[in-house]
Amino acid sequence: MTTDRAQVVVIGGGATGTGILRDLALRGISGILVEQGDLAHGTSSRFHGLLHSGARYAVKDKEAARECIEENMILRKIAPNCVEETGGLFVQLKEDDPSYTDKWISSCAQAGIPTEEVEIGELRRTYPVLSPDIVRAFRVPDCAVDGFRVLWSNVNSARQYGGQVLTYHKLIGIKQSNGKICGVEVANQLTGEHKYIECQLVINAAGAWAGEVAAMAGLEVNVIKDKGTLVAYNHRLTNQVVNRLRPPGDGDIFVPHGTITILGTTSITVDEPSCSKPGQQEVLDLIKIGSEMIPELQNFRMIRAFAGVRPLYQAGNGAVGRAVTRNFALLDHQQQDGLNGLVSIVGGKFTTFRLMAEKTVDMAAQKLGVDAPSRTAEEPLTNPISKEILERGKKVFGVAGAKKAADRLGDNFVKVLEEAEKEPHKCKVFCECEAVSLAEIDFVARDGDSFTLGDIRRKTRLGMGTCQGTFCSYRTLGALSSYDWTRNHKEFLTKFLQKRWKGIRPVMWGQQMREAQLSTAIYCTLFGMERMK
């Protein structure tokens, strides 16, 4: 067993965990982040991609609403390449309670969330797809956010200041002596090797797995595991986020996300944190409810469904589902349980991950005797791409391709551009849906953090567009065939395609059925995948 050493070990590679690692690094505190899969393995990649304005929470929870609008503005400033400032709409239908609308307007004002009423005629001209039964509509500062991009930007920024990341490493033990944490033991999920990391402090940011992590230290943290299912449509139904103006419920948010639209979500309490299989009935329920805002919804093509588990936390009562607060809780287990050196951060939302990280590291810094303040609200996640570099990129990758690649790659865009300029054959686009070039795929395949085709997908969006990997998967397999980790071709490709199929199955009818038949014909009939070695 090898041994490593850091002041802090962070458990969990989601938005909060990577945000904590970055904050630690910026304050000069050495940290190692441990994640059982790839980054965004859990909840942080399984949400609707909405950067909340806070308006959704304004009536029920003004504190959460105020945090959302403040963090919304901060993330726009420090991570413009991860945020699309779409703006949002809240729409009231004939059957919705008009008194709730009045309460919502005053609550938004109290929370500092700007609202502006839209003239209904203008709304119908702009978005004829929306229901004619909408009687009032309001603009709010909602945005779309790319979760994968935020997480990798956090990690890349942290690494510049000495932060370390171990993906595909599972926590198997928390060591303590005389009531104090002294280290953790982790197992490499790819090689089976074990590693001991000596540390002064462990931060439990494991999301839906936070209860399991606390149990390894002999403690109890009651995390409510709340599954939400979402549906992705193959184009943008609107260019703004559309919310239903009524108390939060199922199927009441449409988010334009890149070239697609995501409709969500449901709320079902489950037992397992890894319960991410979308159910067909949940999909049918979403379509039925969503059709009240977009009547022709059932005629649009869905490309997949997916689900994630929200890690909700509410101490002291038996609330479940939407009755549980979306606020976060920071637990000091020294004060709470008498165990020195363990902190848990639970609950919260993607929109407030940076604030959650800041508060957690404030506590960690105090315990370690470090007085450096947080800089994460001011320091950008990536440096802006200069006009000169972007113009060079347009000549190599095309206008749309260069912008997408620059947003995805951030500070690494220049390296990929220079590589493509030296070897022009790498300008070839392998994923037409998301405009991903061979140069970009080759770069992330060599970055030391990629071990599967799914890892490349999460960094580049390859296979996440309307074809769901039908054409780009085999092209990438051929291009990366010389890499050691791709030599078992069948396993390499099968794992990727099975993940895609998991989301396609619940929506397999109409146009998506035809797409699935084409994919089956290519891989099973033409390539003879069952016989592939």
Short mmCIF file of C-alpha atoms in Angstrom, two decimals:
data_model
loop_
_atom_site.label_atom_id
_atom_site.label_comp_id
_atom_site.label_asym_id
_atom_site.label_seq_id
_atom_site.Cartn_x
_atom_site.Cartn_y
_atom_site.Cartn_z
CA MET A 1 0.00 0.00 0.00
CA THR A 2 1.31 3.44 -0.93
CA THR A 3 1.08 6.42 1.40
CA ASP A 4 0.34 10.05 0.63
CA ARG A 5 -0.09 13.09 2.83
CA ALA A 6 -2.23 16.28 2.79
CA GLN A 7 -3.75 18.64 5.32
CA VAL A 8 -7.28 17.91 4.06
CA VAL A 9 -8.93 15.03 2.22
CA VAL A 10 -12.18 15.90 0.42
CA ILE A 11 -14.56 12.99 -0.22
CA GLY A 12 -16.75 13.52 -3.30
CA GLY A 13 -16.04 14.90 -6.77
CA GLY A 14 -19.27 16.81 -7.34
CA ALA A 15 -19.75 20.56 -7.57
CA THR A 16 -19.35 21.09 -3.82
CA GLY A 17 -16.32 18.80 -3.48
CA THR A 18 -14.45 20.35 -6.40
CA GLY A 19 -15.42 23.83 -5.16
CA ILE A 20 -13.98 22.96 -1.75
CA LEU A 21 -10.72 21.69 -3.30
CA ARG A 22 -10.36 24.95 -5.23
CA ASP A 23 -11.06 27.09 -2.18
CA LEU A 24 -8.53 25.11 -0.12
CA ALA A 25 -5.89 25.48 -2.82
CA LEU A 26 -6.45 29.23 -3.19
CA ARG A 27 -5.93 29.63 0.57
CA GLY A 28 -2.68 27.63 0.48
CA ILE A 29 -4.11 24.55 2.23
CA SER A 30 -2.95 21.24 0.74
CA GLY A 31 -5.85 19.02 -0.30
CA ILE A 32 -6.55 15.74 -2.08
CA LEU A 33 -10.01 15.07 -3.52
CA VAL A 34 -11.15 11.44 -3.66
CA GLU A 35 -13.96 10.41 -6.04
CA GLN A 36 -15.24 6.85 -6.55
CA GLY A 37 -15.95 7.42 -10.28
CA ASP A 38 -15.25 10.21 -12.71
CA LEU A 39 -16.04 13.80 -11.67
CA ALA A 40 -19.79 14.52 -11.74
CA HIS A 41 -20.37 10.80 -11.22
CA GLY A 42 -23.42 11.58 -9.05
CA THR A 43 -25.95 14.39 -8.71
CA SER A 44 -23.89 17.19 -10.28
CA SER A 45 -24.36 15.74 -13.77
CA ARG A 46 -27.96 14.66 -13.24
CA PHE A 47 -29.92 17.87 -12.93
CA HIS A 48 -31.71 20.15 -15.38
CA GLY A 49 -28.73 22.47 -15.91
CA LEU A 50 -30.58 25.43 -14.39
CA LEU A 51 -28.68 28.19 -12.64
CA HIS A 52 -31.50 29.36 -10.42
CA SER A 53 -32.42 33.02 -10.04
CA GLY A 54 -33.96 31.98 -6.73
CA ALA A 55 -37.49 32.86 -7.87
CA ARG A 56 -38.57 29.22 -7.52
CA TYR A 57 -37.84 29.34 -3.79
CA ALA A 58 -38.90 32.95 -3.08
CA VAL A 59 -42.26 32.21 -1.44
CA LYS A 60 -41.27 29.19 0.65
CA ASP A 61 -37.63 29.90 1.54
CA LYS A 62 -36.40 33.48 1.19
CA GLU A 63 -32.92 32.68 2.54
CA ALA A 64 -32.37 30.03 -0.15
CA ALA A 65 -33.77 32.43 -2.77
CA ARG A 66 -31.40 35.22 -1.71
CA GLU A 67 -28.42 32.83 -1.80
CA CYS A 68 -29.40 31.71 -5.31
CA ILE A 69 -29.57 35.19 -6.82
CA GLU A 70 -26.26 36.18 -5.22
CA GLU A 71 -24.47 33.02 -6.40
CA ASN A 72 -26.12 33.30 -9.83
CA MET A 73 -24.46 36.69 -10.29
CA ILE A 74 -21.09 35.47 -8.98
CA LEU A 75 -20.96 32.43 -11.28
CA ARG A 76 -21.82 34.59 -14.31
CA LYS A 77 -18.78 36.70 -13.42
CA ILE A 78 -16.20 34.00 -12.60
CA ALA A 79 -17.29 31.34 -15.13
CA PRO A 80 -18.85 32.99 -18.22
CA ASN A 81 -17.78 30.03 -20.40
CA CYS A 82 -19.93 27.71 -18.24
CA VAL A 83 -23.08 29.88 -18.12
CA GLU A 84 -25.52 30.80 -20.87
CA GLU A 85 -27.47 33.90 -19.87
CA THR A 86 -30.76 32.75 -21.34
CA GLY A 87 -32.99 34.59 -18.90
CA GLY A 88 -36.08 32.88 -17.53
CA LEU A 89 -39.87 33.14 -17.60
CA PHE A 90 -42.44 32.30 -14.94
CA VAL A 91 -45.84 31.69 -16.52
CA GLN A 92 -49.25 31.55 -14.85
CA LEU A 93 -51.96 29.45 -16.52
CA LYS A 94 -55.72 30.01 -16.19
CA GLU A 95 -56.06 27.25 -13.62
CA ASP A 96 -53.20 28.53 -11.41
CA ASP A 97 -54.02 30.45 -8.22
CA PRO A 98 -53.71 34.23 -8.97
CA SER A 99 -53.17 35.02 -5.28
CA TYR A 100 -49.96 32.92 -5.38
CA THR A 101 -48.67 35.16 -8.17
CA ASP A 102 -49.14 38.28 -6.04
CA LYS A 103 -47.37 36.60 -3.13
CA TRP A 104 -44.56 35.45 -5.46
CA ILE A 105 -43.95 38.98 -6.82
CA SER A 106 -43.60 40.50 -3.35
CA SER A 107 -41.42 37.57 -2.14
CA CYS A 108 -39.04 37.97 -5.10
CA ALA A 109 -38.72 41.67 -4.32
CA GLN A 110 -37.92 40.92 -0.67
CA ALA A 111 -35.24 38.41 -1.74
CA GLY A 112 -33.66 40.88 -4.19
CA ILE A 113 -34.76 39.02 -7.34
CA PRO A 114 -35.80 41.36 -10.18
CA THR A 115 -39.05 40.49 -12.01
CA GLU A 116 -40.58 42.14 -15.06
CA GLU A 117 -44.07 41.39 -16.37
CA VAL A 118 -44.24 40.43 -20.06
CA GLU A 119 -47.12 41.55 -22.27
CA ILE A 120 -49.01 38.37 -23.23
CA GLY A 121 -49.26 39.31 -26.92
CA GLU A 122 -45.50 39.72 -27.08
CA LEU A 123 -45.02 36.34 -25.34
CA ARG A 124 -47.26 34.56 -27.88
CA ARG A 125 -45.45 36.16 -30.83
CA THR A 126 -42.05 35.19 -29.40
CA TYR A 127 -42.96 31.66 -28.28
CA PRO A 128 -46.03 30.37 -30.15
CA VAL A 129 -45.15 26.92 -28.78
CA LEU A 130 -46.35 27.99 -25.32
CA SER A 131 -49.93 27.43 -24.14
CA PRO A 132 -52.60 29.96 -25.18
CA ASP A 133 -53.96 29.58 -21.63
CA ILE A 134 -51.08 31.58 -20.14
CA VAL A 135 -52.60 34.67 -18.50
CA ARG A 136 -49.52 36.30 -16.93
CA ALA A 137 -45.76 35.93 -17.47
CA PHE A 138 -42.66 37.45 -15.81
CA ARG A 139 -38.98 37.67 -16.74
CA VAL A 140 -36.40 36.61 -14.12
CA PRO A 141 -32.57 36.25 -14.31
CA ASP A 142 -32.46 32.43 -14.66
CA CYS A 143 -29.57 30.94 -16.70
CA ALA A 144 -28.43 27.60 -18.10
CA VAL A 145 -25.20 26.16 -16.68
CA ASP A 146 -22.95 23.30 -17.80
CA GLY A 147 -22.24 21.18 -14.73
CA PHE A 148 -19.42 19.11 -16.26
CA ARG A 149 -17.60 22.24 -17.35
CA VAL A 150 -17.90 23.90 -13.93
CA LEU A 151 -16.48 20.87 -12.16
CA TRP A 152 -13.47 20.43 -14.43
CA SER A 153 -12.84 24.18 -14.32
CA ASN A 154 -12.80 23.99 -10.52
CA VAL A 155 -10.28 21.15 -10.63
CA ASN A 156 -8.05 22.75 -13.26
CA SER A 157 -7.98 25.95 -11.21
CA ALA A 158 -7.22 24.03 -7.99
CA ARG A 159 -4.37 22.14 -9.64
CA GLN A 160 -2.68 25.41 -10.54
CA TYR A 161 -2.34 26.02 -6.79
CA GLY A 162 -1.33 22.47 -5.81
CA GLY A 163 -4.70 20.72 -5.38
CA GLN A 164 -4.71 16.98 -6.21
CA VAL A 165 -7.50 14.75 -7.53
CA LEU A 166 -7.89 10.96 -7.41
CA THR A 167 -10.78 9.84 -9.61
CA TYR A 168 -11.91 6.19 -9.62
CA HIS A 169 -10.71 5.88 -6.00
CA LYS A 170 -13.27 4.62 -3.51
CA LEU A 171 -13.14 5.40 0.20
CA ILE A 172 -12.86 2.13 2.14
CA GLY A 173 -11.89 3.35 5.61
CA ILE A 174 -11.55 6.41 7.86
CA LYS A 175 -8.79 6.07 10.42
CA GLN A 176 -9.04 7.75 13.82
CA SER A 177 -7.01 7.69 17.01
CA ASN A 178 -8.01 9.04 20.44
CA GLY A 179 -11.07 10.82 19.07
CA LYS A 180 -9.21 12.45 16.18
CA ILE A 181 -9.15 11.72 12.44
CA CYS A 182 -5.68 10.76 11.20
CA GLY A 183 -6.21 9.50 7.64
CA VAL A 184 -8.27 7.61 5.08
CA GLU A 185 -7.75 4.43 3.07
CA VAL A 186 -8.86 4.37 -0.56
CA ALA A 187 -8.94 1.70 -3.28
CA ASN A 188 -8.22 2.32 -6.94
CA GLN A 189 -11.33 1.03 -8.79
CA LEU A 190 -9.32 0.39 -11.99
CA THR A 191 -6.20 -1.35 -10.63
CA GLY A 192 -7.30 -2.61 -7.20
CA GLU A 193 -4.33 -0.89 -5.52
CA HIS A 194 -4.83 0.57 -2.06
CA LYS A 195 -3.53 3.92 -0.81
CA TYR A 196 -3.37 5.48 2.65
CA ILE A 197 -3.66 9.27 2.85
CA GLU A 198 -2.52 10.81 6.12
CA CYS A 199 -4.41 14.02 6.92
CA GLN A 200 -5.54 16.38 9.68
CA LEU A 201 -9.08 16.86 8.41
CA VAL A 202 -11.62 14.97 6.29
CA ILE A 203 -14.43 16.88 4.57
CA ASN A 204 -17.42 14.73 3.71
CA ALA A 205 -18.89 16.25 0.52
CA ALA A 206 -20.16 12.96 -0.88
CA GLY A 207 -23.69 14.19 -1.70
CA ALA A 208 -26.14 11.30 -1.74
CA TRP A 209 -23.38 9.06 -0.28
CA ALA A 210 -22.70 11.40 2.70
CA GLY A 211 -24.53 9.10 5.12
CA GLU A 212 -22.44 6.11 4.01
CA VAL A 213 -19.21 8.10 4.45
CA ALA A 214 -20.20 9.25 7.95
CA ALA A 215 -21.04 5.65 8.87
CA MET A 216 -17.41 4.68 8.16
CA ALA A 217 -16.44 6.98 11.03
CA GLY A 218 -19.13 5.43 13.24
CA LEU A 219 -21.48 8.43 12.92
CA GLU A 220 -24.99 8.97 11.60
CA VAL A 221 -25.90 11.66 9.04
CA ASN A 222 -29.47 11.31 7.83
CA VAL A 223 -29.42 12.19 4.14
CA ILE A 224 -32.80 11.89 2.38
CA LYS A 225 -32.24 10.40 -1.08
CA ASP A 226 -34.72 12.05 -3.44
CA LYS A 227 -34.71 10.80 -7.05
CA GLY A 228 -35.61 13.19 -9.82
CA THR A 229 -36.19 12.10 -13.43
CA LEU A 230 -35.71 14.41 -16.41
CA VAL A 231 -36.34 14.24 -20.16
CA ALA A 232 -34.17 15.70 -22.97
CA TYR A 233 -35.70 16.92 -26.26
CA ASN A 234 -33.68 17.09 -29.46
CA HIS A 235 -33.90 20.87 -29.96
CA ARG A 236 -34.51 24.11 -28.10
CA LEU A 237 -38.23 24.48 -27.59
CA THR A 238 -37.67 28.03 -26.29
CA ASN A 239 -34.58 30.20 -25.88
CA GLN A 240 -35.41 31.05 -22.27
CA VAL A 241 -35.95 28.91 -19.20
CA VAL A 242 -39.71 28.47 -18.64
CA ASN A 243 -41.06 27.83 -15.13
CA ARG A 244 -44.66 27.26 -14.00
CA LEU A 245 -45.77 30.04 -11.66
CA ARG A 246 -47.18 28.00 -8.82
CA PRO A 247 -45.70 26.19 -5.77
CA PRO A 248 -42.79 23.94 -6.92
CA GLY A 249 -43.94 20.57 -8.25
CA ASP A 250 -43.17 17.90 -10.85
CA GLY A 251 -42.55 18.71 -14.51
CA ASP A 252 -42.69 22.48 -14.16
CA ILE A 253 -39.32 23.64 -15.63
CA PHE A 254 -38.05 23.65 -19.24
CA VAL A 255 -34.35 24.55 -19.63
CA PRO A 256 -32.73 25.21 -23.03
CA HIS A 257 -29.34 23.55 -22.71
CA GLY A 258 -26.99 23.92 -25.67
CA THR A 259 -28.84 22.45 -28.65
CA ILE A 260 -31.45 20.59 -26.60
CA THR A 261 -34.17 21.25 -23.99
CA ILE A 262 -34.44 19.51 -20.62
CA LEU A 263 -37.80 19.05 -18.87
CA GLY A 264 -37.84 18.18 -15.19
CA THR A 265 -38.25 16.90 -12.70
CA THR A 266 -39.95 14.36 -10.45
CA SER A 267 -39.44 13.73 -6.72
CA ILE A 268 -39.42 10.20 -5.28
CA THR A 269 -37.64 9.05 -2.11
CA VAL A 270 -35.35 6.06 -2.76
CA ASP A 271 -33.08 3.87 -0.64
CA GLU A 272 -29.92 3.81 -2.76
CA PRO A 273 -27.75 6.83 -3.69
CA SER A 274 -26.91 5.17 -7.02
CA CYS A 275 -30.60 4.81 -8.04
CA SER A 276 -30.35 6.72 -11.34
CA LYS A 277 -32.56 4.59 -13.58
CA PRO A 278 -35.41 6.67 -15.07
CA GLY A 279 -38.80 4.99 -15.07
CA GLN A 280 -41.10 5.04 -18.11
CA GLN A 281 -44.12 6.01 -16.00
CA GLU A 282 -42.15 8.97 -14.62
CA VAL A 283 -41.46 10.01 -18.22
CA LEU A 284 -45.14 9.75 -19.15
CA ASP A 285 -46.10 11.79 -16.08
CA LEU A 286 -43.56 14.49 -17.01
CA ILE A 287 -44.94 14.75 -20.54
CA LYS A 288 -48.51 14.99 -19.25
CA ILE A 289 -47.69 17.80 -16.81
CA GLY A 290 -45.31 19.59 -19.18
CA SER A 291 -48.01 19.59 -21.89
CA GLU A 292 -49.99 22.05 -19.80
CA MET A 293 -47.30 24.66 -20.61
CA ILE A 294 -46.37 23.35 -24.10
CA PRO A 295 -49.48 21.64 -25.57
CA GLU A 296 -47.68 19.95 -28.53
CA LEU A 297 -45.03 18.42 -26.27
CA GLN A 298 -45.87 14.81 -27.07
CA ASN A 299 -45.17 15.43 -30.76
CA PHE A 300 -41.56 16.52 -30.22
CA ARG A 301 -38.74 14.00 -30.31
CA MET A 302 -37.20 13.00 -26.99
CA ILE A 303 -33.63 11.72 -27.17
CA ARG A 304 -33.24 10.33 -23.66
CA ALA A 305 -34.38 10.36 -20.04
CA PHE A 306 -32.06 10.42 -17.05
CA ALA A 307 -32.33 10.59 -13.29
CA GLY A 308 -30.29 11.78 -10.33
CA VAL A 309 -30.57 11.57 -6.56
CA ARG A 310 -30.81 14.83 -4.61
CA PRO A 311 -29.06 14.62 -1.23
CA LEU A 312 -31.57 16.45 0.97
CA TYR A 313 -30.96 17.10 4.64
CA GLN A 314 -33.37 18.22 7.31
CA ALA A 315 -32.50 17.51 10.92
CA GLY A 316 -35.20 16.92 13.45
CA ASN A 317 -38.39 16.12 11.51
CA GLY A 318 -39.79 13.56 9.12
CA ALA A 319 -40.30 15.73 6.03
CA VAL A 320 -39.72 14.10 2.63
CA GLY A 321 -39.70 15.11 -1.05
CA ARG A 322 -40.62 18.70 -1.87
CA ALA A 323 -41.42 19.46 1.79
CA VAL A 324 -37.68 19.24 2.63
CA THR A 325 -35.68 22.47 2.48
CA ARG A 326 -33.22 22.89 -0.42
CA ASN A 327 -30.87 24.78 1.87
CA PHE A 328 -27.55 23.30 3.03
CA ALA A 329 -26.19 22.30 6.45
CA LEU A 330 -22.57 22.32 7.62
CA LEU A 331 -21.98 19.73 10.35
CA ASP A 332 -18.97 19.96 12.68
CA HIS A 333 -18.67 16.44 14.05
CA GLN A 334 -16.31 17.63 16.80
CA GLN A 335 -19.11 19.72 18.31
CA GLN A 336 -21.89 17.34 17.34
CA ASP A 337 -20.34 13.92 18.03
CA GLY A 338 -17.00 14.53 19.76
CA LEU A 339 -14.91 13.37 16.75
CA ASN A 340 -12.19 15.88 15.91
CA GLY A 341 -11.21 16.29 12.24
CA LEU A 342 -14.42 15.43 10.39
CA VAL A 343 -16.81 17.91 8.75
CA SER A 344 -19.88 17.10 6.61
CA ILE A 345 -21.53 19.45 4.12
CA VAL A 346 -25.00 18.22 3.11
CA GLY A 347 -28.08 19.40 1.22
CA GLY A 348 -28.04 22.51 -0.96
CA LYS A 349 -28.24 23.03 -4.70
CA PHE A 350 -25.84 23.22 -7.64
CA THR A 351 -26.45 26.99 -7.85
CA THR A 352 -25.06 27.53 -4.33
CA PHE A 353 -22.11 25.09 -4.50
CA ARG A 354 -19.49 27.88 -4.33
CA LEU A 355 -21.04 29.38 -1.19
CA MET A 356 -21.28 25.91 0.38
CA ALA A 357 -17.59 25.38 -0.38
CA GLU A 358 -16.63 28.76 1.05
CA LYS A 359 -18.47 28.17 4.33
CA THR A 360 -16.97 24.68 4.63
CA VAL A 361 -13.42 25.88 4.04
CA ASP A 362 -13.96 28.77 6.48
CA MET A 363 -14.56 26.10 9.13
CA ALA A 364 -11.64 23.95 7.93
CA ALA A 365 -9.26 26.93 7.89
CA GLN A 366 -10.22 27.86 11.43
CA LYS A 367 -9.49 24.33 12.62
CA LEU A 368 -6.11 24.35 10.83
CA GLY A 369 -5.13 27.81 12.08
CA VAL A 370 -5.17 29.38 8.59
CA ASP A 371 -6.52 32.94 8.35
CA ALA A 372 -6.46 33.42 4.55
CA PRO A 373 -9.91 34.50 3.27
CA SER A 374 -11.81 32.89 0.41
CA ARG A 375 -11.06 34.27 -3.08
CA THR A 376 -13.43 32.07 -5.09
CA ALA A 377 -16.03 34.81 -5.59
CA GLU A 378 -13.47 37.07 -7.26
CA GLU A 379 -10.92 34.92 -9.11
CA PRO A 380 -12.16 33.61 -12.50
CA LEU A 381 -12.22 29.86 -13.04
CA THR A 382 -10.49 30.28 -16.41
CA ASN A 383 -8.74 33.13 -18.19
CA PRO A 384 -10.71 34.76 -21.04
CA ILE A 385 -9.79 33.66 -24.58
CA SER A 386 -8.31 36.58 -26.54
CA LYS A 387 -9.91 37.70 -29.81
CA GLU A 388 -6.69 36.80 -31.66
CA ILE A 389 -6.73 33.20 -30.41
CA LEU A 390 -10.45 32.84 -31.14
CA GLU A 391 -9.95 34.13 -34.71
CA ARG A 392 -7.15 31.55 -35.20
CA GLY A 393 -9.52 28.93 -33.85
CA LYS A 394 -12.27 29.87 -36.31
CA LYS A 395 -9.89 29.19 -39.23
CA VAL A 396 -9.14 25.73 -37.85
CA PHE A 397 -12.43 24.53 -36.33
CA GLY A 398 -14.98 26.84 -38.02
CA VAL A 399 -16.91 29.67 -36.36
CA ALA A 400 -19.32 27.58 -34.29
CA GLY A 401 -16.80 24.84 -33.53
CA ALA A 402 -14.17 27.28 -32.25
CA LYS A 403 -16.58 28.98 -29.84
CA LYS A 404 -17.85 25.67 -28.47
CA ALA A 405 -14.31 24.26 -28.09
CA ALA A 406 -13.08 27.47 -26.41
CA ASP A 407 -15.94 27.35 -23.89
CA ARG A 408 -15.35 23.66 -23.17
CA LEU A 409 -11.55 23.78 -22.94
CA GLY A 410 -11.00 27.16 -21.25
CA ASP A 411 -7.27 27.65 -20.61
CA ASN A 412 -6.44 24.48 -22.59
CA PHE A 413 -7.98 25.78 -25.85
CA VAL A 414 -4.65 27.24 -27.00
CA LYS A 415 -2.87 23.87 -26.60
CA VAL A 416 -5.53 22.08 -28.66
CA LEU A 417 -5.49 24.81 -31.30
CA GLU A 418 -1.70 24.63 -31.67
CA GLU A 419 -1.90 20.84 -31.96
CA ALA A 420 -4.51 21.07 -34.72
CA GLU A 421 -2.49 23.72 -36.56
CA LYS A 422 0.58 21.43 -36.54
CA GLU A 423 -1.41 18.33 -37.56
CA PRO A 424 -4.30 19.48 -39.80
CA HIS A 425 -5.91 16.03 -39.96
CA LYS A 426 -6.90 16.57 -36.30
CA CYS A 427 -9.28 19.35 -37.38
CA LYS A 428 -11.74 16.64 -38.45
CA VAL A 429 -15.05 16.81 -36.60
CA PHE A 430 -15.86 13.46 -34.98
CA CYS A 431 -19.08 14.53 -33.23
CA GLU A 432 -21.21 16.69 -35.53
CA CYS A 433 -23.96 17.17 -32.92
CA GLU A 434 -21.63 19.00 -30.53
CA ALA A 435 -18.84 20.01 -33.00
CA VAL A 436 -16.10 18.02 -31.26
CA SER A 437 -12.86 17.63 -33.23
CA LEU A 438 -10.30 14.83 -33.19
CA ALA A 439 -7.78 17.31 -31.72
CA GLU A 440 -10.04 17.90 -28.69
CA ILE A 441 -10.75 14.20 -28.23
CA ASP A 442 -7.04 13.34 -28.49
CA PHE A 443 -6.13 16.06 -25.97
CA VAL A 444 -8.52 14.90 -23.25
CA ALA A 445 -7.63 11.25 -23.92
CA ARG A 446 -4.02 12.10 -23.02
CA ASP A 447 -4.71 14.29 -19.98
CA GLY A 448 -4.21 11.50 -17.42
CA ASP A 449 -7.80 11.59 -16.11
CA SER A 450 -9.51 9.72 -18.95
CA PHE A 451 -9.94 5.96 -18.68
CA THR A 452 -13.21 5.33 -20.55
CA LEU A 453 -15.12 6.71 -23.50
CA GLY A 454 -17.59 8.07 -20.93
CA ASP A 455 -14.80 10.19 -19.39
CA ILE A 456 -14.16 11.76 -22.80
CA ARG A 457 -17.90 12.32 -23.22
CA ARG A 458 -18.16 14.26 -19.96
CA LYS A 459 -15.27 16.57 -20.91
CA THR A 460 -16.17 17.18 -24.56
CA ARG A 461 -19.96 16.43 -24.81
CA LEU A 462 -19.15 13.81 -27.46
CA GLY A 463 -22.18 11.54 -27.82
CA MET A 464 -24.51 13.89 -25.92
CA GLY A 465 -26.27 15.35 -28.94
CA THR A 466 -29.20 14.15 -30.99
CA CYS A 467 -27.54 10.95 -32.32
CA GLN A 468 -26.57 9.92 -28.76
CA GLY A 469 -23.22 8.52 -29.90
CA THR A 470 -24.42 6.46 -32.86
CA PHE A 471 -21.80 7.91 -35.23
CA CYS A 472 -19.07 9.40 -33.04
CA SER A 473 -18.55 6.29 -30.84
CA TYR A 474 -16.98 4.05 -33.46
CA ARG A 475 -15.00 6.90 -34.98
CA THR A 476 -13.46 7.62 -31.57
CA LEU A 477 -12.76 3.94 -30.98
CA GLY A 478 -10.73 3.83 -34.19
CA ALA A 479 -8.88 7.09 -33.46
CA LEU A 480 -7.86 5.97 -29.97
CA SER A 481 -7.13 2.33 -30.78
CA SER A 482 -3.41 2.71 -30.01
CA TYR A 483 -4.07 3.70 -26.38
CA ASP A 484 -3.55 0.93 -23.81
CA TRP A 485 -6.86 1.60 -22.07
CA THR A 486 -8.86 1.10 -25.29
CA ARG A 487 -7.36 -2.23 -26.39
CA ASN A 488 -10.35 -4.28 -25.26
CA HIS A 489 -12.47 -2.75 -28.02
CA LYS A 490 -15.68 -4.57 -27.21
CA GLU A 491 -15.62 -3.62 -23.52
CA PHE A 492 -14.56 -0.04 -24.30
CA LEU A 493 -17.44 0.49 -26.72
CA THR A 494 -20.06 -1.63 -24.94
CA LYS A 495 -19.82 0.29 -21.67
CA PHE A 496 -20.37 3.57 -23.48
CA LEU A 497 -23.28 2.36 -25.60
CA GLN A 498 -24.99 0.68 -22.65
CA LYS A 499 -24.93 3.97 -20.74
CA ARG A 500 -26.55 5.67 -23.74
CA TRP A 501 -29.16 2.89 -24.04
CA LYS A 502 -30.07 3.25 -20.37
CA GLY A 503 -31.42 6.71 -21.14
CA ILE A 504 -32.89 5.91 -24.56
CA ARG A 505 -35.03 2.93 -23.50
CA PRO A 506 -37.65 4.89 -21.50
CA VAL A 507 -38.36 7.18 -24.50
CA MET A 508 -38.17 4.65 -27.32
CA TRP A 509 -41.10 5.49 -29.57
CA GLY A 510 -41.76 7.70 -32.60
CA GLN A 511 -38.65 9.29 -34.11
CA GLN A 512 -36.41 8.05 -31.31
CA MET A 513 -37.43 4.45 -32.11
CA ARG A 514 -36.24 4.97 -35.70
CA GLU A 515 -32.92 6.39 -34.43
CA ALA A 516 -32.51 3.39 -32.11
CA GLN A 517 -33.14 0.98 -34.99
CA LEU A 518 -30.46 2.72 -37.05
CA SER A 519 -27.99 2.47 -34.16
CA THR A 520 -28.80 -1.23 -33.71
CA ALA A 521 -28.28 -1.87 -37.41
CA ILE A 522 -24.89 -0.17 -37.40
CA TYR A 523 -23.46 -1.83 -34.29
CA CYS A 524 -25.08 -5.28 -34.33
CA THR A 525 -25.67 -5.98 -38.03
CA LEU A 526 -22.93 -4.05 -39.82
CA PHE A 527 -20.17 -4.22 -37.18
CA GLY A 528 -21.24 -7.59 -35.70
CA MET A 529 -20.62 -6.24 -32.21
CA GLU A 530 -21.57 -9.52 -30.51
CA ARG A 531 -18.62 -11.13 -32.26
CA MET A 532 -16.20 -8.25 -31.68
CA LYS A 533 -13.04 -9.16 -29.71
#
